[in-house]
PDB file of C-alpha atoms in Angstrom:
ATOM      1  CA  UNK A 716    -116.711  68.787-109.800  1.00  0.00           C
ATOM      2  CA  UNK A 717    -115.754  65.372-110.852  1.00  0.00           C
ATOM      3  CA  UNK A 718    -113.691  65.074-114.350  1.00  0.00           C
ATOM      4  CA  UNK A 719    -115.061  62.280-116.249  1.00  0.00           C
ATOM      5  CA  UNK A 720    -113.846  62.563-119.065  1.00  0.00           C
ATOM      6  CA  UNK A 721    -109.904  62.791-117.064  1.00  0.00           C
ATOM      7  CA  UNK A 722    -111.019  59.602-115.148  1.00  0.00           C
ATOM      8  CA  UNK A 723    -112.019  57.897-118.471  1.00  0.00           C
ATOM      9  CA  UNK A 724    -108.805  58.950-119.757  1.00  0.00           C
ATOM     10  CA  UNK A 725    -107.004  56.899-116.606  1.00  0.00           C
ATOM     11  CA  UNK A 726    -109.126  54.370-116.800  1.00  0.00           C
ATOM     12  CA  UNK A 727    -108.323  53.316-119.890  1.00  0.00           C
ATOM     13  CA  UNK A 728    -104.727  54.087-119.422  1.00  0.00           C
ATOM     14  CA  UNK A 729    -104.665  50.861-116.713  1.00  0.00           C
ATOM     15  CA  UNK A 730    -106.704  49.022-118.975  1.00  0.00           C
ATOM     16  CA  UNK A 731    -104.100  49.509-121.937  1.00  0.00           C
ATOM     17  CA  UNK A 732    -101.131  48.643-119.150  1.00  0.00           C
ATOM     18  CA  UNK A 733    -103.100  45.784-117.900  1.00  0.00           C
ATOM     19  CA  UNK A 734    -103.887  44.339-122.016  1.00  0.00           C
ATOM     20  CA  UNK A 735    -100.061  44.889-122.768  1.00  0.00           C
ATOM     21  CA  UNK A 736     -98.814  43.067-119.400  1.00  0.00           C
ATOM     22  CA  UNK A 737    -100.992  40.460-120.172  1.00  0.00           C
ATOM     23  CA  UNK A 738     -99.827  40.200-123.560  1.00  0.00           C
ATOM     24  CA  UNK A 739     -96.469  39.795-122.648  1.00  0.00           C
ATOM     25  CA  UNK A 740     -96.743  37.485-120.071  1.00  0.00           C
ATOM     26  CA  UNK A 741     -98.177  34.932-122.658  1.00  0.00           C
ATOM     27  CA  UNK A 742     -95.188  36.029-124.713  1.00  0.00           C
ATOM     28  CA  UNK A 743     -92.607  35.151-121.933  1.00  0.00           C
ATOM     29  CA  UNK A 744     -94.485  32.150-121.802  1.00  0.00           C
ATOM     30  CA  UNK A 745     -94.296  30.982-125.719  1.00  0.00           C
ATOM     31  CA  UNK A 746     -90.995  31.886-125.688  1.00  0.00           C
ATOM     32  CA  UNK A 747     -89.806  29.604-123.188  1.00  0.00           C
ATOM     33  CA  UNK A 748     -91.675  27.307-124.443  1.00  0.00           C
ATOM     34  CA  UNK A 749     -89.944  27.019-127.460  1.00  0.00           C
ATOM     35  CA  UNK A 750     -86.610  27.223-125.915  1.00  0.00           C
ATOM     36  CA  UNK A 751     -87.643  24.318-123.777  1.00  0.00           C
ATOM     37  CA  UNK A 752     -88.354  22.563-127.088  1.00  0.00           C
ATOM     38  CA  UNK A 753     -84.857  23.639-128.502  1.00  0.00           C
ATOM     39  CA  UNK A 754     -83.054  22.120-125.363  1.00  0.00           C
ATOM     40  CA  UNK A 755     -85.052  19.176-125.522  1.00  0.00           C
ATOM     41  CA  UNK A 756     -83.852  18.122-129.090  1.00  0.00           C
ATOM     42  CA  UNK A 757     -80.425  18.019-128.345  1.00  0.00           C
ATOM     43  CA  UNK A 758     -78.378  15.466-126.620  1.00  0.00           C
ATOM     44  CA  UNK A 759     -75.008  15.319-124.517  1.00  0.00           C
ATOM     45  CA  UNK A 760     -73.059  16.156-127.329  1.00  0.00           C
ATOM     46  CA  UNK A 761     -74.392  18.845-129.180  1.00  0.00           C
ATOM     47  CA  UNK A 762     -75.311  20.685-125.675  1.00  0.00           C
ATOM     48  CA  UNK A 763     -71.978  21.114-125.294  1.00  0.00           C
ATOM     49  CA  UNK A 764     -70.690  22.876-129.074  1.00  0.00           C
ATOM     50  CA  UNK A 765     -69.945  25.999-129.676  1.00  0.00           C
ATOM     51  CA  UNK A 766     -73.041  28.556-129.346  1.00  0.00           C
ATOM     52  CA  UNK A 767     -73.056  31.659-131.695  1.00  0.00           C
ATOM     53  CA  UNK A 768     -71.432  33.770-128.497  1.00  0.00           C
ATOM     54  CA  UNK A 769     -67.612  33.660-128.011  1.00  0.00           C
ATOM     55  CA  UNK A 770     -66.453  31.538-125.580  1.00  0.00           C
ATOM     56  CA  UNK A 771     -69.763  29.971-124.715  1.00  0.00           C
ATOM     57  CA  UNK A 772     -71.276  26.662-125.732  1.00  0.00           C
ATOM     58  CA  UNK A 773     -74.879  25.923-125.649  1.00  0.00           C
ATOM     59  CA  UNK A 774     -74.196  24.956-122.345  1.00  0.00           C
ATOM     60  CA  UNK A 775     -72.720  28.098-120.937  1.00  0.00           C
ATOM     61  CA  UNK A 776     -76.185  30.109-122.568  1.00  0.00           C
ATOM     62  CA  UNK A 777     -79.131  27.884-121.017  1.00  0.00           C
ATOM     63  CA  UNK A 778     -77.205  28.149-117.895  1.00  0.00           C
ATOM     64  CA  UNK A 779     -77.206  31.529-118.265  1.00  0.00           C
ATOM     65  CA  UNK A 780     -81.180  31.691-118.940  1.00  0.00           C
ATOM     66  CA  UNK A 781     -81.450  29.498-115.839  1.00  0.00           C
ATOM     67  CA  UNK A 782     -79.292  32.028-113.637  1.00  0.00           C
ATOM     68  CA  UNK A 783     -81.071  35.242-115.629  1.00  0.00           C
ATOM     69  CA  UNK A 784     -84.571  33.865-114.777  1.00  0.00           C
ATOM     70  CA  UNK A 785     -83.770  33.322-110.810  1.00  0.00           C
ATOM     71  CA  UNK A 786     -82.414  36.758-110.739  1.00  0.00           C
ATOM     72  CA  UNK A 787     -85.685  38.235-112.562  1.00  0.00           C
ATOM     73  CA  UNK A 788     -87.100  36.402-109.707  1.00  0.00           C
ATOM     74  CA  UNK A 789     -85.028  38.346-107.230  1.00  0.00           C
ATOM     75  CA  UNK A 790     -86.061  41.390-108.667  1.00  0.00           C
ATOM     76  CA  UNK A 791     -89.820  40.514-108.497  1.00  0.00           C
ATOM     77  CA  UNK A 792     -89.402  39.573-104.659  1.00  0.00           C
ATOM     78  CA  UNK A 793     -87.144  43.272-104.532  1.00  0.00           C
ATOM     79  CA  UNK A 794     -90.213  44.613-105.972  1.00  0.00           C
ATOM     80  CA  UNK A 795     -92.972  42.865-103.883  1.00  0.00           C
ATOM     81  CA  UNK A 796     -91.296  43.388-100.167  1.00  0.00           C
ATOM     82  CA  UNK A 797     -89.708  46.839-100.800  1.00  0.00           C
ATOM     83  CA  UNK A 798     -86.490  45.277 -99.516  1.00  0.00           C
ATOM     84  CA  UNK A 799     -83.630  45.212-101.942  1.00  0.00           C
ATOM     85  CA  UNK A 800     -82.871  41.811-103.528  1.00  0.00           C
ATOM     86  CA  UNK A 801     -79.939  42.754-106.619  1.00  0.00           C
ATOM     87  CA  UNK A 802     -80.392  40.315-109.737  1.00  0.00           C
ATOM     88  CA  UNK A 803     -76.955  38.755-108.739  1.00  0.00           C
ATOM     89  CA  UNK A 804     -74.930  38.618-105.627  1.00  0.00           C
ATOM     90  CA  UNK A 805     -72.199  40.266-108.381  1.00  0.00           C
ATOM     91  CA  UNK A 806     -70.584  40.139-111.752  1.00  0.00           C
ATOM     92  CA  UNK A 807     -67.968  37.872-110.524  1.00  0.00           C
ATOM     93  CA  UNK A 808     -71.058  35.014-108.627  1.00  0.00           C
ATOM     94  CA  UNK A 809     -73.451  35.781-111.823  1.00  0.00           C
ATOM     95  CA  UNK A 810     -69.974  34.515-114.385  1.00  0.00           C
ATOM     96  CA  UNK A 811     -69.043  31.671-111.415  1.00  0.00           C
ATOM     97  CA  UNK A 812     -72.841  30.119-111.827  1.00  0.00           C
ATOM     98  CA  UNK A 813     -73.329  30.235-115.482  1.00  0.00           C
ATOM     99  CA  UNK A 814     -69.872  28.337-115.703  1.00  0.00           C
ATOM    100  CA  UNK A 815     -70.377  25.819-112.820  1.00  0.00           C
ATOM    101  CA  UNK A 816     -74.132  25.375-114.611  1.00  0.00           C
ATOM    102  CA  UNK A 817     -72.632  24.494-117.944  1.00  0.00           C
ATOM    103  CA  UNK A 818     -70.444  21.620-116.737  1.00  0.00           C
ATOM    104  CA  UNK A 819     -73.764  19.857-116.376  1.00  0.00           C
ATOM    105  CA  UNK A 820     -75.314  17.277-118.489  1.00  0.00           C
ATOM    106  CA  UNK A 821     -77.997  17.564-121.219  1.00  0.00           C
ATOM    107  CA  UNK A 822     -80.589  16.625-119.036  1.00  0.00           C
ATOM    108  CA  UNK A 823     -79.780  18.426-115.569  1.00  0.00           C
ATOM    109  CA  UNK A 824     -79.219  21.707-118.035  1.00  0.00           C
ATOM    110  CA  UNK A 825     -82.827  21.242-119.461  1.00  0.00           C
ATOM    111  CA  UNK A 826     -84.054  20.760-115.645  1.00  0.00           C
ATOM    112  CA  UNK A 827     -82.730  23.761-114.400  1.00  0.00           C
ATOM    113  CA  UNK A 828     -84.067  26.180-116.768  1.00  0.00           C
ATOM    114  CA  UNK A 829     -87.704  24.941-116.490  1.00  0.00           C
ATOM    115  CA  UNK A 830     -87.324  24.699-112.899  1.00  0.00           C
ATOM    116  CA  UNK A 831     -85.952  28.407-112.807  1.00  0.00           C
ATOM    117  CA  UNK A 832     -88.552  29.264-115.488  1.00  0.00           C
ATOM    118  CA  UNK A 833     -91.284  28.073-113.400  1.00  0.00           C
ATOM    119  CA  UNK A 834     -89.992  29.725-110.382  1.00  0.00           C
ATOM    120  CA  UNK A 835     -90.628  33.199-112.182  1.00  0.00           C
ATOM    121  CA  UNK A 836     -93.744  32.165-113.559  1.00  0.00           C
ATOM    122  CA  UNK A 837     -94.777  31.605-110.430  1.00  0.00           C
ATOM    123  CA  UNK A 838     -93.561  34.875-109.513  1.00  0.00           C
ATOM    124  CA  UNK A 839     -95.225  36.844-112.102  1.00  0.00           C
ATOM    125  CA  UNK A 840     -98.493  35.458-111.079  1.00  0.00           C
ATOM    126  CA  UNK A 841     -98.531  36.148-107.339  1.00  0.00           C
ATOM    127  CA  UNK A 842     -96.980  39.465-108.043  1.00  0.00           C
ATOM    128  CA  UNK A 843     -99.898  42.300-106.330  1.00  0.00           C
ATOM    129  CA  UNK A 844    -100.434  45.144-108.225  1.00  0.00           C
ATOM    130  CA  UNK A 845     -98.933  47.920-106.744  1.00  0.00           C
ATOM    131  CA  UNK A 846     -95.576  46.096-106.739  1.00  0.00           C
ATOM    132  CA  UNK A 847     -95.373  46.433-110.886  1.00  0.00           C
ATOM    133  CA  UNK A 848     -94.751  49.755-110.354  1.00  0.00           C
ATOM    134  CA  UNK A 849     -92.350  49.954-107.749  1.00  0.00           C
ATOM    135  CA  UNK A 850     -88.649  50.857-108.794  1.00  0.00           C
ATOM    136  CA  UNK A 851     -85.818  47.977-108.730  1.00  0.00           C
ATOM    137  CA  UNK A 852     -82.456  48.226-110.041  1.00  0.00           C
ATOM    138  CA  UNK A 853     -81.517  46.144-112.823  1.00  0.00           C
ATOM    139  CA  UNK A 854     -77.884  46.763-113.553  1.00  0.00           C
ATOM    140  CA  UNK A 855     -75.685  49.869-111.962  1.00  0.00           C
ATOM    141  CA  UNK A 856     -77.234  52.987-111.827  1.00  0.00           C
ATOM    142  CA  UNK A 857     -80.078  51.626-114.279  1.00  0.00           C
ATOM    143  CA  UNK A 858     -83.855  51.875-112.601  1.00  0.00           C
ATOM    144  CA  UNK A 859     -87.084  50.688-114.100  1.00  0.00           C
ATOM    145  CA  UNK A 860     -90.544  49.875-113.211  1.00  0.00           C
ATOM    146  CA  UNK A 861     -91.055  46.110-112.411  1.00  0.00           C
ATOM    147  CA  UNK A 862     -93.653  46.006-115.259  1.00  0.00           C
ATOM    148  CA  UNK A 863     -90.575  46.114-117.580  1.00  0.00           C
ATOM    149  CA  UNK A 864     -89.094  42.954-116.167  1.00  0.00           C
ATOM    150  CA  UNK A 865     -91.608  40.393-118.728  1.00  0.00           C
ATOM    151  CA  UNK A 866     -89.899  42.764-121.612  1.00  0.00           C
ATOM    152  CA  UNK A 867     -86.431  42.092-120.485  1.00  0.00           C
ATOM    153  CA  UNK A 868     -86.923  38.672-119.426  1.00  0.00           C
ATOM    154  CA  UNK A 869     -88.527  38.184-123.376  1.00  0.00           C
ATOM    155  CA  UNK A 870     -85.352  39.817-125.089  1.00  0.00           C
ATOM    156  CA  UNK A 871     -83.204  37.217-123.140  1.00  0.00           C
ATOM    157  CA  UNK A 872     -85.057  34.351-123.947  1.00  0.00           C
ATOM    158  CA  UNK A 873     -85.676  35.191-127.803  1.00  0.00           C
ATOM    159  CA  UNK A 874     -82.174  36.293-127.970  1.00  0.00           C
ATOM    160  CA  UNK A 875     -80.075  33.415-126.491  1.00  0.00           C
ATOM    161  CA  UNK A 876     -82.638  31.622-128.424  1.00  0.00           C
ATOM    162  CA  UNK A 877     -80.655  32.412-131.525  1.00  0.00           C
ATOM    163  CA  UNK A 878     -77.456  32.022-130.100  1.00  0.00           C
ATOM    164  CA  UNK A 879     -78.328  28.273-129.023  1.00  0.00           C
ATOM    165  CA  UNK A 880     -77.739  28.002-133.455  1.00  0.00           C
ATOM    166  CA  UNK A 881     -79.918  24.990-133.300  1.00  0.00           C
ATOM    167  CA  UNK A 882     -82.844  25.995-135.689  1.00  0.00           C
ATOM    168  CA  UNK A 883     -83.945  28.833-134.613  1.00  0.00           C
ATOM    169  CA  UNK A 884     -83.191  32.230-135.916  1.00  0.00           C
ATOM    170  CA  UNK A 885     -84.450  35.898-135.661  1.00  0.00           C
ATOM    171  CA  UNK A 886     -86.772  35.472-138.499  1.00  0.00           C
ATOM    172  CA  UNK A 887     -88.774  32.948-136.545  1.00  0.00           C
ATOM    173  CA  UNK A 888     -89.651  35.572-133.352  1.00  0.00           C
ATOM    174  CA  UNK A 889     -93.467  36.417-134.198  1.00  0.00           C
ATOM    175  CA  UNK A 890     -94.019  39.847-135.945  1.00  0.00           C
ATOM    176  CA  UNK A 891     -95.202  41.603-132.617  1.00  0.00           C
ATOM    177  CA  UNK A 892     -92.305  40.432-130.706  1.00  0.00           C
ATOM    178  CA  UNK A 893     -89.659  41.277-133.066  1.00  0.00           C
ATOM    179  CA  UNK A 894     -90.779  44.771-132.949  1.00  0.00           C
ATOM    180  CA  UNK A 895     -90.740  45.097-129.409  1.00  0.00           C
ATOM    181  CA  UNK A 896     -87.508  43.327-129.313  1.00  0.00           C
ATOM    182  CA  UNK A 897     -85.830  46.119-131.822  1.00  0.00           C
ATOM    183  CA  UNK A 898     -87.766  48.953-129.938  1.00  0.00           C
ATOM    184  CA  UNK A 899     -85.941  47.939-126.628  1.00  0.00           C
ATOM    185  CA  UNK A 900     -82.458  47.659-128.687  1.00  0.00           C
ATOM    186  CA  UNK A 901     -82.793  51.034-130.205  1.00  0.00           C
ATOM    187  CA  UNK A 902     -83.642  52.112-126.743  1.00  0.00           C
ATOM    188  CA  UNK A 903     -80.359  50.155-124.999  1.00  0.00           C
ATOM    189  CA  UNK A 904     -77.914  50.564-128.002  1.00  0.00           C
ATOM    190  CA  UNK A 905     -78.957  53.833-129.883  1.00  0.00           C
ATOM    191  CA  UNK A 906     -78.107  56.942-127.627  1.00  0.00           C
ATOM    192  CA  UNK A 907     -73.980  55.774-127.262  1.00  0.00           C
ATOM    193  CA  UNK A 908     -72.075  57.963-128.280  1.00  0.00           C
ATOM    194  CA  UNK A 909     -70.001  55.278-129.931  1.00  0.00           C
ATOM    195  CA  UNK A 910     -72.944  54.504-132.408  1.00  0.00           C
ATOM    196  CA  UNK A 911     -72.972  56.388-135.832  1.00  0.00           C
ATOM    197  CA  UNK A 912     -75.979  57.700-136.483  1.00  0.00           C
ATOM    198  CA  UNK A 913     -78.247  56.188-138.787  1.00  0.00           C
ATOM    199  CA  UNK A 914     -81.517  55.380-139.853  1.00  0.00           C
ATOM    200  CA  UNK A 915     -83.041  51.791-140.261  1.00  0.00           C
ATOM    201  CA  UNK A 916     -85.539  51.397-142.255  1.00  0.00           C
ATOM    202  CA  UNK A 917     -87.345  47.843-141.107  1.00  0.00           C
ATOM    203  CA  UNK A 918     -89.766  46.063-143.862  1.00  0.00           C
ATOM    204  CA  UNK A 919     -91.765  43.458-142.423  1.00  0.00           C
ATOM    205  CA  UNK A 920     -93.806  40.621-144.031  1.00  0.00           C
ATOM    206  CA  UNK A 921     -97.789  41.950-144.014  1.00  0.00           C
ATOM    207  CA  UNK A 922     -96.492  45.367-145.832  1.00  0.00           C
ATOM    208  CA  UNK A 923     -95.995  47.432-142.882  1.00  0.00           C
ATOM    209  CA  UNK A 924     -92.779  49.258-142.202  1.00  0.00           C
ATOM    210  CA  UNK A 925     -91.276  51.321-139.191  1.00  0.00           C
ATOM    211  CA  UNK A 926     -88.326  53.686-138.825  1.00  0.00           C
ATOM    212  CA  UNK A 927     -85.857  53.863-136.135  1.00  0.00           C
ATOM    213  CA  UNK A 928     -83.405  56.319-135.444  1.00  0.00           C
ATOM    214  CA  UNK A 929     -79.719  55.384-133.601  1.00  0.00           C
ATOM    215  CA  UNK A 930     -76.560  58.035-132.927  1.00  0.00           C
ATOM    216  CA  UNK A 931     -76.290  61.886-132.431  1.00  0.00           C
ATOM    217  CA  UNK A 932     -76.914  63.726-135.295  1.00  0.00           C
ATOM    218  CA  UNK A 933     -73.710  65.504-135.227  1.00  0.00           C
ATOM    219  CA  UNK A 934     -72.931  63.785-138.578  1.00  0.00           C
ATOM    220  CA  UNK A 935     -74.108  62.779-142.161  1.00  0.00           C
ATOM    221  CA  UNK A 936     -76.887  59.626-141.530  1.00  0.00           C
ATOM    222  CA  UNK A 937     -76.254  56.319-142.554  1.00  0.00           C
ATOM    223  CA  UNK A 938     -79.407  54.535-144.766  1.00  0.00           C
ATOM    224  CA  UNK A 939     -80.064  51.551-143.682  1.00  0.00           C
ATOM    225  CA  UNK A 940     -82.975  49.074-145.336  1.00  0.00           C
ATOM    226  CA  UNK A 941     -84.002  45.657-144.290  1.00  0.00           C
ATOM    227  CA  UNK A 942     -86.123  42.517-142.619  1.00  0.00           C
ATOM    228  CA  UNK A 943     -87.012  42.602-139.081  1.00  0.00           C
ATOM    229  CA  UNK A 944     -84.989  39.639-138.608  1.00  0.00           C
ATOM    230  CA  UNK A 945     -81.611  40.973-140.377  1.00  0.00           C
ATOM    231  CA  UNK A 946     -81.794  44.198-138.695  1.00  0.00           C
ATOM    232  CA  UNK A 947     -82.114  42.675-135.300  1.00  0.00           C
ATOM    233  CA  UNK A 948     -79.417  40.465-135.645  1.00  0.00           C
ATOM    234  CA  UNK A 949     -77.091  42.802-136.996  1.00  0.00           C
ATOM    235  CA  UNK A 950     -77.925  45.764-134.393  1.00  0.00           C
ATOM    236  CA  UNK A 951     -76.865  42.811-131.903  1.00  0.00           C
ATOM    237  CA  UNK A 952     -73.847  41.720-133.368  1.00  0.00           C
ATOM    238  CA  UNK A 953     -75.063  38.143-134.361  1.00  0.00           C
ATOM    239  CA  UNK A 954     -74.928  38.700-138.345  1.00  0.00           C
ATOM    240  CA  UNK A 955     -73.301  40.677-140.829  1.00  0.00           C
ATOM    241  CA  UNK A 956     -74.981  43.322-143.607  1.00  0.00           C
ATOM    242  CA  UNK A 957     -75.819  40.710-146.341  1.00  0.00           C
ATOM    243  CA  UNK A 958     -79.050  40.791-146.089  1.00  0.00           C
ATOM    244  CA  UNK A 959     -79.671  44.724-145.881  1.00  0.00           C
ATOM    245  CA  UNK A 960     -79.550  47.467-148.196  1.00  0.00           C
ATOM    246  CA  UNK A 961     -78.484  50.813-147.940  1.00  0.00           C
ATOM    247  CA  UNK A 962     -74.835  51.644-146.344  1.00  0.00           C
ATOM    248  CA  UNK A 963     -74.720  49.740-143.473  1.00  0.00           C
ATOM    249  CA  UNK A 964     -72.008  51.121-140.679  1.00  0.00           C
ATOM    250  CA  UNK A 965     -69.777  49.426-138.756  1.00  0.00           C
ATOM    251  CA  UNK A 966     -71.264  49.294-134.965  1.00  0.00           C
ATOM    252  CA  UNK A 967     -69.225  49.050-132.227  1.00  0.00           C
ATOM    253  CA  UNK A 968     -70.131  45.925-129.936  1.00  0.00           C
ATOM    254  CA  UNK A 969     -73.381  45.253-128.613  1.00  0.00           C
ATOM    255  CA  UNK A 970     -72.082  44.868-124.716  1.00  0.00           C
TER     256      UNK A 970
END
C-alpha cells in the first residue's frame, strides 16, 4: 500500500529545500552585488586603509573574498566529482594568497573578486542535484552538506562587507538575511565552552522578535536585549555593547 500522505510529506520537504536554495542563491547574488558596488567607489588610496579587522586593510579582505569564493568553488567541484578538492591547499597557501592579492591595485582587486565571484556563480548553476547533498569538508574535522555552502559563502560576503568600513554596516543586511546570519553564529559561536551563557533577546524593525540561546547552563544567564544589527556585530567582535540593553558579557574572540 502506497503512503500518500508520507510521499506528500517528502514532497513538499524538496519543495521547501528547493524554495530556500533558491532563495539564497539570489541572496549570494545581492550580496555581491553590493560589495562589488562598495569596491567600486573607492580608489587606490582608500583600498589600501585600515579595514575594521586587525592587521588587514581593505585590501587584505576583498582578497580574501576573492580567495574564499575560489575555494567555495573547490568545494562545489569536491562535491560534484566525489573526488576531494580541500577549500585551500592549507592555512599557510590560503594566508600567502590573501597577502600576495592585497599588494594589488584598486582596479586588479575589484577584477579578481568578480572574476572569482563569477566563477562560483557559475558553479552553483551547473551544480546537479544529487551533488547538494553530498558531504565535503569545510575546515578540520567539520562536514556539511554542499547545500550549506550559499549560507556560508553569504555570511562571508555580508560580513567582510562590514569590515570593508566604507558605508556599509550590519544594519543595512536585509531583515531575512540578518536572521539567518545570527542563526549560523549562534550555531558556530554558542556551544564553546568559553562562551558565558546568555540569552539575546533580538528586536527587529516590523515588531517581530526572536530569542537565542549561547553557553552551558552551568551558570546564572546573562540578559541580553537589542537590534539585529548590534547583536550581530557584537556576537562577532566588530562593536561594543552601546547599543544593547541588558548585561551584556564579555565574549571571548570570535575566531
Amino acid at each position: 500500500m502506497i503512503d500518500l500522505e508520507h510521499e506528500e510529506h517528502a514532497d513538499g520537504e524538496v519543495t521547501r529545500q528547493h524554495t530556500h536554495r533558491r532563495e539564497l542563491l539570489t541572496a549570494v547574488q545581492q550580496a555581491t552585488a553590493g560589495l562589488l558596488t562598495t569596491i567600486e567607489a573607492m580608489d587606490e588610496t582608500s583600498v589600501h586603509e585600515p579595514s575594521l579587522l586587525p592587521g588587514w586593510n581593505r585590501a587584505h579582505v576583498i582578497s580574501h573574498l576573492a580567495r574564499n569564493a575560489d575555494g567555495c568553488v573547490n568545494l562545489l567541484t569536491w562535491a560534484r566529482t566525489g573526488v576531494e578538492h580541500a577549500m585551500y591547499a592549507s592555512r599557510q597557501d590560503r594566508d600567502a594568497d590573501i597577502a600576495e592579492g592585497a599588494l594589488r591595485s584598486h582596479r586588479l582587486l575589484l577584477e579578481d573578486v568578480a572574476a572569482a565571484s563569477g566563477r562560483l556563480t557559475e558553479a552553483f548553476r551547473t551544480l546537479p542535484e544529487p551533488a547538494w547533498h553530498a558531504e565535503v569538508e569545510v575546515a578540520p574535522g567539520k562536514w556539511v552538506p554542499a547545500h550549506r555552502i550559499p549560507r556560508i559563502r553569504l555570511f562571508e560576503v555580508r560580513v567582510h562587507s562590514v569590515d570593508l568600513n566604507h558605508g556599509f554596516g550590519f544594519d543595512d543586511i536585509p531583515r531575512e538575511e540578518i536572521e539567518w546570519l545570527l542563526n549560523d553564529a549562534v550555531r558556530q559561536f554558542g556551544g564553546r565552552p568559553d562562551v558565558p551563557p546568555l540569552s539575546l533577546l533580538v528586536e527587529f524593525a516590523d515588531g517581530s522578535s526572536s530569542v537565542w540561546r549561547l553557553g552551558t547552563p552551568d551558570s546564572p544567564e546573562h540578559r541580553v536585549r537589542g537590534t539585529p544589527g548590534a547583536a550581530l556585530g557584537w556576537l562577532l567582535g566588530r562593536t561594543g555593547t552601546q547599543q544593547l540593553a541588558g548585561d551584556p558579557p564579555e565574549l571571548p574572540p570570535w575566531l
